[in-house]
Structures are given as C-alpha cells and as structure tokens.
Amino acid sequence: MNGWIQRLLGLTIVAGALEFLLPLGELRRFSRMILGMVLVFTMASPLLSLRGLGPPALPSLSRNQPQKQEDLVRRIFELRLAGELTELLEGRDASCREAKAHWNSQGQLERVEATIAGGGLEDAGELIAKHLGLDRARVSVVEEGTE
C-alpha cells in the first residue's frame, strides 16, 4: 500500500509539472485527458490487483511459473510461424502443419523444422530459409506422415 501511495503522489507531482509545460490549445486538452486517465488508473490499481477473487485469466502467466510462460510464448510463436509459412507456400498447393523454432543463447533464431502437407516439397526448404533469413542447412522440411 505504501508503494501505491508513493506512486500516486509522484505521478501527481509529475503531472502538475507537465501541465505547466504543455502548449495551449487542443494538444493541452488532449494531454490533460491522458494525464487524468493515468492518474485514475493509478488510483484504481489496488482494486484491480486484489487477489482471491477467482482464478487468474491466464494462470500460465503468473510470476512464479516462468517456465510455463516461456513455453506459452514459444507455442504462440510456433503457431504464428506455421501460419506464416502456410501463406508463403500457398501458391505451391502446400501448407505448413507444424513449425518448431530453435533459438540460440542470444535469442536468435537458429534453425526451423517444418512439417509440410501437399506438394512443392522440393524447394520448400529453400523458400522458407530465404523468407526467414537462414541458411538452407538450418531449415528442415518433412512431409506430413513421414516423420
């Protein structure tokens, strides 16, 4: 509760100082509205963060489960990557059923494994590698059902 009061007090002081620096006219009215909304949300934050009112909407994103959070982000990325690769292969009557991304320790995309259904497998790896900016050797393409 102490932190909330300090944030509210600090934000009020900063908002007051910013109000003197704002130009006259429409921009001033807009800026005052935004500052007011920030103050309202800051005042309401203790109500929004009350615990015990039921399960969280996304339990995998809670602070004490970093591995689940990382897995969720990875899964979302792979689903989006599969969709993007399906769009890329659309003209070849092929679609990407699954895509797995592998990252290096610096967080850069290291290699991709794609499961493709339909035709156009002979140059799909080359096309995917070019699209993602990877060497062809770092893209593995497998036909659906032959895994």
Coordinates of N, CA and C in Angstrom, one line a residue:
M1 N 0.8 -1.2 0.0 CA 0.0 0.0 0.0 C 0.9 1.3 0.0
N2 N 2.0 1.2 0.7 CA 2.9 2.3 0.8 C 3.4 2.7 -0.6
G3 N 3.8 1.7 -1.4 CA 4.3 1.9 -2.8 C 3.2 2.6 -3.6
W4 N 2.0 2.2 -3.5 CA 0.9 2.7 -4.2 C 0.8 4.2 -3.9
I5 N 0.8 4.6 -2.7 CA 0.7 6.0 -2.3 C 1.9 6.8 -2.8
Q6 N 3.1 6.2 -2.8 CA 4.3 6.9 -3.3 C 4.1 7.1 -4.8
R7 N 3.7 6.1 -5.5 CA 3.5 6.2 -7.0 C 2.4 7.3 -7.3
L8 N 1.4 7.3 -6.6 CA 0.3 8.2 -6.8 C 0.8 9.6 -6.5
L9 N 1.5 9.8 -5.4 CA 2.0 11.2 -5.1 C 3.0 11.6 -6.1
G10 N 3.9 10.8 -6.5 CA 4.9 11.1 -7.5 C 4.3 11.4 -8.9
L11 N 3.3 10.6 -9.3 CA 2.7 10.9 -10.5 C 1.9 12.2 -10.5
T12 N 1.3 12.5 -9.4 CA 0.6 13.8 -9.3 C 1.5 14.9 -9.4
I13 N 2.7 14.9 -8.8 CA 3.6 15.9 -8.9 C 4.1 16.1 -10.3
V14 N 4.5 14.9 -11.0 CA 5.0 15.0 -12.4 C 3.9 15.5 -13.3
A15 N 2.6 15.1 -13.1 CA 1.5 15.6 -13.9 C 1.3 17.1 -13.8
G16 N 1.4 17.6 -12.5 CA 1.3 19.0 -12.3 C 2.4 19.8 -13.0
A17 N 3.7 19.3 -12.9 CA 4.8 19.9 -13.6 C 4.6 19.9 -15.1
L18 N 4.2 18.8 -15.6 CA 4.0 18.7 -17.1 C 2.9 19.6 -17.6
E19 N 1.9 19.9 -16.7 CA 0.8 20.8 -17.1 C 1.3 22.2 -17.4
F20 N 2.3 22.6 -16.7 CA 2.9 23.9 -16.9 C 3.6 24.0 -18.3
L21 N 4.2 22.8 -18.7 CA 5.0 22.8 -19.9 C 4.1 22.6 -21.2
L22 N 2.9 22.2 -21.0 CA 2.0 21.9 -22.2 C 1.6 23.1 -22.9
P23 N 1.6 23.0 -24.3 CA 1.2 24.2 -25.1 C -0.3 24.4 -25.0
L24 N -0.7 25.6 -25.3 CA -2.1 26.0 -25.3 C -2.9 25.3 -26.5
G25 N -4.2 25.2 -26.4 CA -5.0 24.7 -27.5 C -5.4 23.2 -27.3
E26 N -5.7 22.6 -28.4 CA -6.2 21.2 -28.5 C -5.2 20.2 -27.9
L27 N -3.9 20.4 -28.1 CA -3.0 19.5 -27.6 C -3.0 19.5 -26.0
R28 N -3.2 20.6 -25.4 CA -3.2 20.7 -24.0 C -4.4 20.0 -23.4
R29 N -5.6 20.1 -24.1 CA -6.8 19.4 -23.6 C -6.6 17.9 -23.7
F30 N -6.0 17.4 -24.8 CA -5.8 16.0 -25.0 C -4.8 15.5 -24.0
S31 N -3.7 16.2 -23.8 CA -2.6 15.8 -22.8 C -3.2 15.7 -21.4
R32 N -4.0 16.7 -21.1 CA -4.6 16.7 -19.7 C -5.5 15.5 -19.5
M33 N -6.3 15.1 -20.6 CA -7.1 14.0 -20.5 C -6.3 12.7 -20.3
I34 N -5.2 12.6 -21.0 CA -4.3 11.4 -20.9 C -3.7 11.3 -19.5
L35 N -3.2 12.5 -19.0 CA -2.7 12.5 -17.7 C -3.7 12.1 -16.6
G36 N -4.9 12.6 -16.8 CA -6.0 12.3 -15.9 C -6.3 10.8 -15.9
M37 N -6.3 10.2 -17.1 CA -6.6 8.8 -17.2 C -5.5 8.0 -16.5
V38 N -4.3 8.4 -16.6 CA -3.2 7.7 -16.0 C -3.3 7.8 -14.5
L39 N -3.7 9.0 -14.0 CA -3.9 9.1 -12.5 C -5.1 8.3 -12.0
V40 N -6.2 8.2 -12.8 CA -7.3 7.4 -12.4 C -6.9 5.9 -12.4
F41 N -6.2 5.4 -13.4 CA -5.8 4.0 -13.4 C -4.8 3.7 -12.2
T42 N -4.0 4.7 -11.9 CA -3.0 4.5 -10.8 C -3.8 4.4 -9.5
M43 N -4.8 5.3 -9.3 CA -5.7 5.2 -8.1 C -6.4 3.9 -8.0
A44 N -6.8 3.4 -9.2 CA -7.7 2.1 -9.2 C -6.8 0.9 -9.1
S45 N -5.5 1.0 -9.3 CA -4.7 -0.2 -9.3 C -4.8 -1.1 -8.1
P46 N -5.0 -0.6 -6.9 CA -5.2 -1.6 -5.8 C -6.4 -2.4 -6.0
L47 N -7.5 -1.8 -6.5 CA -8.7 -2.6 -6.7 C -8.5 -3.6 -7.8
L48 N -7.7 -3.3 -8.9 CA -7.5 -4.2 -10.0 C -6.6 -5.4 -9.6
S49 N -5.8 -5.2 -8.6 CA -4.8 -6.2 -8.2 C -5.2 -7.1 -7.0
L50 N -6.5 -7.0 -6.6 CA -6.9 -7.8 -5.5 C -6.8 -9.2 -5.8
R51 N -6.3 -10.0 -4.8 CA -6.2 -11.4 -5.0 C -7.4 -12.2 -4.4
G52 N -7.5 -13.4 -4.8 CA -8.5 -14.2 -4.1 C -9.9 -14.0 -4.7
L53 N -10.1 -13.4 -5.9 CA -11.4 -13.2 -6.5 C -11.6 -14.2 -7.6
G54 N -11.0 -15.4 -7.5 CA -11.1 -16.4 -8.5 C -9.8 -16.6 -9.2
P55 N -9.8 -17.6 -10.0 CA -8.5 -18.0 -10.7 C -8.1 -16.9 -11.7
P56 N -6.8 -16.7 -11.9 CA -6.4 -15.7 -12.9 C -6.8 -16.1 -14.3
A57 N -7.0 -15.2 -15.2 CA -7.5 -15.4 -16.5 C -6.4 -16.3 -17.3
L58 N -5.1 -16.0 -17.1 CA -4.1 -16.8 -17.7 C -3.2 -17.3 -16.7
P59 N -3.5 -18.5 -16.0 CA -2.6 -18.9 -14.9 C -1.2 -19.2 -15.3
S60 N -1.0 -19.5 -16.6 CA 0.4 -19.8 -17.0 C 1.3 -18.6 -17.1
L61 N 0.7 -17.4 -16.9 CA 1.5 -16.2 -16.9 C 1.8 -15.6 -15.6
S62 N 1.5 -16.4 -14.5 CA 1.8 -15.9 -13.2 C 3.3 -15.8 -12.9
R63 N 3.7 -15.0 -12.0 CA 5.1 -14.7 -11.8 C 5.9 -15.9 -11.3
N64 N 5.3 -16.8 -10.6 CA 6.0 -18.0 -10.1 C 6.1 -19.1 -11.0
Q65 N 5.7 -19.0 -12.3 CA 5.8 -20.1 -13.2 C 6.5 -19.6 -14.5
P66 N 7.8 -19.2 -14.4 CA 8.5 -18.7 -15.6 C 8.6 -19.7 -16.8
Q67 N 8.8 -21.0 -16.4 CA 8.9 -22.0 -17.5 C 7.6 -22.1 -18.3
K68 N 6.5 -22.1 -17.6 CA 5.2 -22.2 -18.3 C 5.0 -21.0 -19.2
Q69 N 5.4 -19.8 -18.7 CA 5.3 -18.6 -19.5 C 6.2 -18.7 -20.8
E70 N 7.4 -19.2 -20.6 CA 8.3 -19.3 -21.8 C 7.7 -20.3 -22.8
D71 N 7.1 -21.4 -22.3 CA 6.5 -22.4 -23.1 C 5.3 -21.9 -23.9
L72 N 4.5 -21.1 -23.2 CA 3.4 -20.4 -23.9 C 3.8 -19.5 -25.0
V73 N 4.8 -18.7 -24.7 CA 5.3 -17.7 -25.7 C 5.9 -18.5 -26.9
R74 N 6.6 -19.6 -26.6 CA 7.2 -20.4 -27.7 C 6.1 -21.0 -28.5
R75 N 5.1 -21.5 -27.9 CA 4.0 -22.2 -28.6 C 3.2 -21.2 -29.5
I76 N 3.0 -20.0 -29.0 CA 2.3 -18.9 -29.8 C 3.2 -18.6 -31.0
F77 N 4.5 -18.4 -30.8 CA 5.4 -18.1 -31.9 C 5.3 -19.2 -32.9
E78 N 5.3 -20.5 -32.5 CA 5.3 -21.6 -33.5 C 4.0 -21.6 -34.2
L79 N 2.9 -21.3 -33.6 CA 1.6 -21.3 -34.3 C 1.6 -20.2 -35.3
R80 N 2.1 -19.0 -35.0 CA 2.2 -17.9 -35.9 C 3.1 -18.2 -37.1
L81 N 4.3 -18.9 -36.8 CA 5.2 -19.2 -37.8 C 4.6 -20.2 -38.8
A82 N 3.9 -21.2 -38.3 CA 3.2 -22.2 -39.1 C 2.2 -21.5 -40.0
G83 N 1.4 -20.5 -39.5 CA 0.5 -19.7 -40.3 C 1.2 -18.9 -41.4
E84 N 2.3 -18.3 -41.0 CA 3.1 -17.5 -42.0 C 3.7 -18.4 -43.1
L85 N 4.2 -19.6 -42.7 CA 4.7 -20.5 -43.7 C 3.7 -21.0 -44.6
T86 N 2.5 -21.3 -44.1 CA 1.3 -21.7 -44.9 C 1.0 -20.6 -46.0
E87 N 1.0 -19.4 -45.6 CA 0.8 -18.3 -46.5 C 1.9 -18.3 -47.6
L88 N 3.1 -18.5 -47.1 CA 4.2 -18.5 -48.1 C 4.1 -19.6 -49.1
L89 N 3.6 -20.8 -48.7 CA 3.6 -21.9 -49.6 C 2.2 -22.1 -50.3
E90 N 1.4 -21.1 -50.1 CA 0.0 -21.2 -50.7 C 0.0 -21.4 -52.2
G91 N 0.9 -20.7 -52.9 CA 0.9 -20.8 -54.3 C 1.4 -22.2 -54.8
R92 N 2.0 -23.0 -53.9 CA 2.6 -24.3 -54.3 C 1.6 -25.4 -53.9
D93 N 0.4 -25.1 -53.5 CA -0.6 -26.1 -53.0 C 0.0 -26.9 -51.9
A94 N 0.7 -26.2 -51.0 CA 1.2 -26.9 -49.8 C 0.8 -26.0 -48.6
S95 N 0.9 -26.6 -47.4 CA 0.6 -25.9 -46.2 C 1.5 -26.4 -45.1
C96 N 1.8 -25.6 -44.2 CA 2.6 -26.0 -43.0 C 1.7 -26.4 -41.9
R97 N 1.9 -27.7 -41.5 CA 1.0 -28.3 -40.5 C 1.6 -28.0 -39.1
E98 N 2.9 -27.9 -39.0 CA 3.6 -27.6 -37.7 C 5.0 -27.0 -38.0
A99 N 5.4 -26.1 -37.1 CA 6.7 -25.5 -37.2 C 7.3 -25.4 -35.8
K100 N 8.6 -25.9 -35.8 CA 9.3 -25.8 -34.5 C 10.5 -24.9 -34.7
A101 N 10.6 -24.0 -33.8 CA 11.7 -23.0 -33.8 C 12.7 -23.3 -32.7
H102 N 14.0 -23.2 -33.1 CA 15.1 -23.5 -32.1 C 15.9 -22.2 -32.0
W103 N 16.2 -21.8 -30.8 CA 16.9 -20.5 -30.6 C 18.3 -20.7 -30.0
N104 N 19.2 -19.8 -30.2 CA 20.5 -19.9 -29.6 C 20.4 -19.1 -28.2
S105 N 21.5 -19.1 -27.5 CA 21.5 -18.5 -26.2 C 21.3 -17.0 -26.2
Q106 N 21.6 -16.3 -27.4 CA 21.4 -14.9 -27.5 C 20.0 -14.6 -28.0
G107 N 19.1 -15.6 -28.1 CA 17.7 -15.3 -28.5 C 17.5 -15.2 -30.0
Q108 N 18.5 -15.6 -30.8 CA 18.3 -15.5 -32.3 C 17.8 -16.8 -32.8
L109 N 17.0 -16.8 -33.8 CA 16.5 -18.0 -34.5 C 17.7 -18.8 -35.1
E110 N 17.8 -20.0 -34.6 CA 19.0 -20.8 -35.0 C 18.6 -21.8 -36.2
R111 N 17.5 -22.5 -36.0 CA 17.0 -23.4 -37.0 C 15.5 -23.6 -36.9
V112 N 14.9 -24.1 -38.0 CA 13.5 -24.3 -38.0 C 13.2 -25.7 -38.6
E113 N 12.2 -26.4 -38.0 CA 11.7 -27.6 -38.5 C 10.3 -27.5 -38.9
A114 N 10.0 -27.8 -40.2 CA 8.6 -27.6 -40.7 C 8.0 -28.9 -41.2
T115 N 6.8 -29.2 -40.8 CA 6.1 -30.3 -41.4 C 5.1 -29.8 -42.4
I116 N 5.3 -30.2 -43.6 CA 4.5 -29.7 -44.8 C 3.6 -30.7 -45.3
A117 N 2.4 -30.3 -45.7 CA 1.4 -31.2 -46.3 C 1.1 -30.7 -47.7
G118 N 1.0 -31.5 -48.7 CA 0.7 -31.1 -50.0 C 2.0 -31.2 -50.9
G119 N 2.0 -30.5 -52.0 CA 3.1 -30.6 -52.9 C 4.1 -29.5 -52.7
G120 N 5.1 -29.4 -53.6 CA 6.1 -28.4 -53.5 C 7.1 -28.5 -52.5
L121 N 7.4 -29.8 -52.1 CA 8.4 -30.0 -51.0 C 9.8 -29.8 -51.5
E122 N 10.1 -30.0 -52.8 CA 11.5 -30.0 -53.3 C 12.1 -28.6 -53.1
D123 N 11.4 -27.5 -53.2 CA 12.0 -26.2 -53.0 C 11.5 -25.5 -51.8
A124 N 10.6 -26.2 -51.0 CA 10.0 -25.5 -49.8 C 11.1 -25.1 -48.8
G125 N 12.1 -25.9 -48.6 CA 13.1 -25.6 -47.6 C 13.9 -24.3 -48.0
E126 N 14.2 -24.2 -49.3 CA 14.9 -23.1 -49.9 C 14.1 -21.8 -49.7
L127 N 12.8 -21.9 -50.0 CA 11.9 -20.8 -49.9 C 11.7 -20.3 -48.4
I128 N 11.6 -21.3 -47.5 CA 11.4 -21.0 -46.1 C 12.7 -20.3 -45.6
A129 N 13.9 -20.9 -45.9 CA 15.2 -20.3 -45.5 C 15.3 -18.9 -46.0
K130 N 15.0 -18.7 -47.2 CA 15.1 -17.3 -47.7 C 14.2 -16.3 -47.0
H131 N 13.0 -16.8 -46.8 CA 12.0 -16.0 -46.1 C 12.4 -15.6 -44.7
L132 N 13.0 -16.5 -44.0 CA 13.4 -16.3 -42.6 C 14.8 -15.8 -42.4
G133 N 15.6 -15.7 -43.5 CA 16.9 -15.2 -43.5 C 17.9 -16.2 -42.9
L134 N 17.6 -17.5 -43.1 CA 18.5 -18.5 -42.5 C 19.2 -19.2 -43.7
D135 N 20.3 -19.9 -43.3 CA 21.0 -20.8 -44.3 C 20.1 -21.9 -44.6
R136 N 20.1 -22.5 -45.8 CA 19.3 -23.6 -46.2 C 19.5 -24.8 -45.2
A137 N 20.7 -25.0 -44.8 CA 21.1 -26.1 -43.9 C 20.4 -26.0 -42.6
R138 N 19.9 -24.9 -42.2 CA 19.2 -24.7 -40.9 C 17.7 -24.8 -40.9
V139 N 17.2 -25.2 -42.1 CA 15.8 -25.4 -42.3 C 15.5 -26.9 -42.6
S140 N 14.8 -27.6 -41.8 CA 14.4 -29.0 -42.0 C 13.0 -29.1 -42.4
V141 N 12.7 -29.7 -43.6 CA 11.4 -29.8 -44.1 C 11.0 -31.3 -44.2
V142 N 9.9 -31.7 -43.6 CA 9.4 -33.1 -43.5 C 8.0 -33.1 -44.1
E143 N 7.8 -34.1 -44.9 CA 6.4 -34.3 -45.4 C 5.5 -34.9 -44.3
E144 N 4.3 -34.4 -44.2 CA 3.4 -34.9 -43.2 C 3.2 -36.4 -43.4
G145 N 3.2 -37.1 -42.3 CA 3.0 -38.5 -42.3 C 4.3 -39.3 -42.4
T146 N 5.5 -38.7 -42.7 CA 6.7 -39.4 -42.9 C 7.7 -39.1 -41.7
E147 N 7.2 -38.6 -40.7 CA 8.1 -38.1 -39.6 C 8.6 -39.3 -38.8

